[in-house]
Amino acid sequence: MTPSPKLDSNRTSVLSTPQTKGQVIHTPRLYEFIVWVMARGKEQAFRKFIAKLAELKKGESVLDVGCGTGTMALLAKQYVGETGKSCGIEPSAEMVFFAKQKAKRQNALIDINPGVIEQIDYPSQSFDAILCLIVIHHMPDETKIQGIKEMARVLKPGGRLVIVDSNLQLLPSFEKEGFIQVKSGKAPFIPDYDFALWKKDNL
Ligand SMILES: C[S@@+](CC[C@H](N)C(=O)[O-])C[C@H]1O[C@@H](n2cnc3c(N)ncnc32)[C@H](O)[C@@H]1O
C-alpha cells in the first residue's frame, strides 16, 4: 500500500506526487466549486446515477481512479456498506489530503491513496467495480492505453468499469483488454460528457 501524501505546514506544497504525464489538479476547493457550477447543483444526482450504473452492491470492492476530492468514493461506500471496500487513487497530494479529511469528518472508512492510472498499486483482480470519471481526457493517448490495461488488470473477471469522459469512441483499446460494452450514452446533468459501462469478459 502506498504511503500517505506528504504536505508542508501550509498543506499546499507537494513533496511527493506520483509521476504521471496526466494533467494533475492541485486545487480541491476550486475543483469542487467548478463541479458544482458544471452540474448546476446536481452533482449528487449525477454520482448516484454512476453508482447505480456500476451496479454497486453490499460487500463489494470498488476503486475510483483519479478520485479527486473523494466525493464518488464516499458515495460508493454507502452502496458497498460496512462489509465492502471503497478505495480511491489520485496523483495530487492536495486532493488526497482533502479527500481523507472529508472522509474523517463524515466518519467514513474509505481508503484514499496517492496513485496513478498508469501503474495501479493493487494486486490483479482486486475489484468488483472500477469508476473513472472525467479523468481519461487529462492524459496523452499512450497513458490512456496503459491506464485501460491497468484497470483491466485490477478488475475481477466479470467486473464492471464505468467511464465518464469525452470522445470515448476514440479509445479502441477497451475491447483489446477484454472489455465488452454494456451501455453508453450522454452523462446526465453534465451533458458535455459521455458515459460507458463495460464488463470484463469472464474468459
Ligand atoms: C476532472 S478531475 C475528476 C475527479 C473525480 N474523478 C471526480 O469525479 O470529481 C480529474 C482528476 O484526475 C486526476 N489525474 C490526473 N492524472 C491522473 C493519472 N495519471 N492517474 C489518475 N488520476 C489522474 C487529476 O489530478 C484530477 O483529480
Coordinates of C-alpha atoms and ligand atoms in Angstrom, one line a residue:
M1 CA 0.0 0.0 0.0
T2 CA 1.4 3.4 -0.9
P3 CA 2.2 5.9 1.9
S4 CA 0.1 8.9 2.7
P5 CA 1.0 12.1 0.8
K6 CA 3.5 14.5 2.5
L7 CA 2.4 18.2 2.6
D8 CA 4.3 21.2 4.1
S9 CA 2.9 23.1 7.1
N10 CA 0.5 25.1 4.8
R11 CA -0.7 21.8 3.5
T12 CA -0.3 23.0 -0.1
S13 CA 3.1 22.1 -1.4
V14 CA 3.5 18.7 -2.9
L15 CA 6.5 16.9 -1.5
S16 CA 5.7 13.5 -3.1
T17 CA 3.4 13.2 -6.1
P18 CA 3.4 10.0 -8.2
Q19 CA 4.9 10.6 -11.6
T20 CA 2.4 10.9 -14.4
K21 CA 2.1 12.5 -17.9
G22 CA -1.5 13.3 -16.9
Q23 CA -2.7 16.8 -16.1
V24 CA -2.9 16.8 -12.3
I25 CA -5.3 19.2 -10.5
H26 CA -3.9 20.6 -7.2
T27 CA -6.8 22.8 -6.1
P28 CA -9.5 20.8 -4.4
R29 CA -11.7 23.6 -3.2
L30 CA -11.7 25.3 -6.6
Y31 CA -12.4 22.0 -8.2
E32 CA -15.4 21.3 -6.1
F33 CA -16.8 24.8 -6.9
I34 CA -16.3 24.1 -10.7
V35 CA -18.1 20.8 -10.4
W36 CA -21.0 22.4 -8.6
V37 CA -21.3 25.0 -11.4
M38 CA -20.9 22.4 -14.1
A39 CA -23.5 20.1 -12.6
R40 CA -25.8 23.0 -11.7
G41 CA -26.2 21.7 -8.2
K42 CA -27.0 18.1 -9.4
E43 CA -23.6 16.6 -8.6
Q44 CA -25.1 14.1 -6.1
A45 CA -27.8 13.0 -8.6
F46 CA -25.1 12.5 -11.2
R47 CA -23.0 10.4 -8.8
K48 CA -26.0 8.3 -7.7
F49 CA -26.6 7.6 -11.4
I50 CA -22.9 6.3 -11.7
A51 CA -23.2 4.1 -8.5
K52 CA -26.4 2.5 -9.9
L53 CA -24.9 2.1 -13.4
A54 CA -21.9 0.3 -11.8
E55 CA -24.4 -2.0 -10.0
L56 CA -22.5 -1.5 -6.7
K57 CA -23.7 -4.0 -4.1
K58 CA -23.1 -4.6 -0.4
G59 CA -19.8 -6.3 0.3
E60 CA -18.2 -5.4 -3.0
S61 CA -14.9 -3.7 -3.5
V62 CA -14.8 -0.6 -5.7
L63 CA -11.9 1.6 -6.9
D64 CA -12.3 5.2 -8.0
V65 CA -9.4 6.1 -10.3
G66 CA -8.4 9.8 -10.3
C67 CA -10.8 10.2 -7.3
G68 CA -10.1 13.9 -6.9
T69 CA -11.8 15.2 -3.7
G70 CA -13.2 11.8 -2.9
T71 CA -16.9 12.6 -3.3
M72 CA -17.6 9.5 -5.5
A73 CA -15.6 7.1 -3.3
L74 CA -17.6 8.4 -0.3
L75 CA -20.9 7.8 -2.1
A76 CA -19.7 4.4 -3.3
K77 CA -19.0 3.4 0.3
Q78 CA -22.7 3.9 1.1
Y79 CA -23.5 1.3 -1.6
V80 CA -20.9 -1.3 -0.7
G81 CA -21.6 -0.9 3.0
E82 CA -19.6 -1.8 6.0
T83 CA -18.6 -5.2 4.6
G84 CA -17.5 -3.6 1.3
K85 CA -14.4 -1.6 0.4
S86 CA -14.3 1.8 -1.3
C87 CA -10.9 2.9 -2.5
G88 CA -9.6 5.9 -4.4
I89 CA -6.3 6.7 -6.1
E90 CA -5.2 10.2 -7.1
P91 CA -1.8 11.8 -8.0
S92 CA -2.5 15.1 -6.4
A93 CA -1.3 15.2 -2.7
E94 CA -3.7 18.1 -2.1
M95 CA -6.7 16.2 -3.4
V96 CA -5.7 13.1 -1.4
F97 CA -5.3 15.2 1.8
F98 CA -8.7 16.9 1.1
A99 CA -10.5 13.6 0.4
K100 CA -9.1 12.0 3.6
Q101 CA -10.2 15.0 5.7
K102 CA -13.6 14.9 4.2
A103 CA -13.9 11.1 4.9
K104 CA -12.8 11.7 8.5
R105 CA -15.4 14.4 9.0
Q106 CA -18.1 12.0 7.7
N107 CA -16.7 9.1 9.8
A108 CA -16.5 7.1 6.6
L109 CA -14.0 4.3 6.2
I110 CA -12.7 4.7 2.7
D111 CA -9.1 4.1 1.5
I112 CA -7.7 7.0 -0.4
N113 CA -4.1 6.8 -1.6
P114 CA -1.7 8.6 -3.9
G115 CA -1.6 6.8 -7.2
V116 CA -1.8 7.0 -11.0
I117 CA -3.8 5.2 -13.6
E118 CA -0.7 4.0 -15.5
Q119 CA 0.5 1.9 -12.6
I120 CA -2.3 1.0 -10.2
D121 CA -0.8 -0.1 -6.9
Y122 CA -3.2 -3.0 -6.2
P123 CA -2.9 -6.7 -7.0
S124 CA -4.5 -8.2 -10.1
Q125 CA -8.3 -8.9 -9.8
S126 CA -8.8 -6.8 -6.7
F127 CA -12.1 -5.0 -7.5
D128 CA -15.7 -5.8 -8.5
A129 CA -16.1 -2.4 -10.0
I130 CA -13.9 0.5 -11.1
L131 CA -15.0 4.1 -11.7
C132 CA -13.0 6.5 -13.7
L133 CA -14.9 9.8 -14.0
I134 CA -13.6 12.7 -16.1
V135 CA -10.0 11.5 -15.8
I136 CA -9.0 9.9 -19.2
H137 CA -9.0 13.2 -21.2
H138 CA -6.4 14.5 -18.8
M139 CA -3.7 12.4 -20.3
P140 CA -1.9 11.6 -23.6
D141 CA -3.0 8.7 -25.7
E142 CA -0.2 6.3 -24.6
T143 CA -1.1 6.9 -21.0
K144 CA -4.8 6.3 -21.7
I145 CA -4.0 2.9 -23.2
Q146 CA -1.7 2.0 -20.3
G147 CA -4.4 3.1 -17.9
I148 CA -7.1 0.9 -19.6
K149 CA -4.6 -2.1 -19.4
E150 CA -4.1 -1.4 -15.7
M151 CA -7.9 -1.1 -14.9
A152 CA -8.4 -4.4 -16.8
R153 CA -5.7 -6.0 -14.6
V154 CA -7.1 -5.0 -11.2
L155 CA -10.7 -5.7 -12.2
K156 CA -12.1 -9.2 -11.3
P157 CA -13.4 -11.3 -14.2
G158 CA -17.0 -10.2 -14.8
G159 CA -16.3 -6.9 -13.0
R160 CA -17.7 -3.6 -14.2
L161 CA -15.9 -0.5 -15.4
V162 CA -17.7 2.9 -15.6
I163 CA -16.1 5.6 -17.5
V164 CA -17.3 9.2 -17.9
D165 CA -15.4 11.3 -20.4
S166 CA -15.5 13.0 -23.8
N167 CA -14.6 11.2 -27.1
L168 CA -14.7 7.8 -25.6
Q169 CA -15.3 6.2 -29.0
L170 CA -11.8 7.3 -29.9
L171 CA -10.3 4.7 -27.5
P172 CA -10.3 1.3 -29.2
S173 CA -8.2 -0.4 -26.5
F174 CA -11.1 -1.4 -24.3
E175 CA -12.0 -4.4 -26.5
K176 CA -8.4 -5.3 -26.7
E177 CA -8.2 -5.6 -23.0
G178 CA -11.3 -8.0 -22.9
F179 CA -14.0 -5.4 -22.1
I180 CA -17.5 -5.7 -23.5
Q181 CA -19.6 -2.5 -23.7
V182 CA -22.9 -3.0 -22.0
K183 CA -24.3 0.6 -22.0
S184 CA -23.4 4.1 -23.2
G185 CA -24.9 7.5 -23.5
K186 CA -24.8 11.1 -22.6
A187 CA -23.9 11.6 -18.9
P188 CA -26.9 13.1 -17.1
F189 CA -26.5 16.6 -15.6
I190 CA -23.1 17.0 -17.3
P191 CA -24.2 16.6 -21.0
D192 CA -20.7 17.6 -22.4
Y193 CA -19.6 14.2 -21.3
D194 CA -20.5 10.6 -22.3
F195 CA -20.7 7.6 -20.0
A196 CA -19.9 4.0 -20.8
L197 CA -20.4 0.8 -18.8
W198 CA -18.0 -2.1 -19.7
K199 CA -17.9 -5.6 -18.3
K200 CA -14.7 -7.5 -18.2
D201 CA -15.0 -10.8 -20.0
N202 CA -15.1 -13.8 -17.8
L203 CA -12.8 -15.8 -20.1
Ligands
LIG1 C1 -11.6 16.4 -13.6 S1 -10.9 15.6 -12.2 C2 -12.1 14.4 -11.8 C3 -12.0 14.0 -10.3 C4 -13.0 12.9 -9.9 N1 -12.9 11.7 -10.7 C5 -14.4 13.4 -9.9 O1 -15.3 12.7 -10.3 O2 -14.7 14.5 -9.4 C6 -9.6 14.7 -12.9 C7 -8.7 14.1 -11.8 O3 -7.7 13.2 -12.5 C8 -6.5 13.3 -11.8 N2 -5.4 12.7 -12.6 C9 -4.6 13.4 -13.5 N3 -3.7 12.5 -14.0 C10 -4.0 11.3 -13.4 C11 -3.4 10.0 -13.5 N4 -2.4 9.7 -14.3 N5 -4.0 9.0 -12.8 C12 -5.1 9.2 -12.1 N6 -5.7 10.4 -11.9 C13 -5.1 11.4 -12.6 C14 -6.4 14.8 -11.5 O4 -5.4 15.1 -10.6 C15 -7.8 15.1 -11.1 O5 -8.0 15.0 -9.7

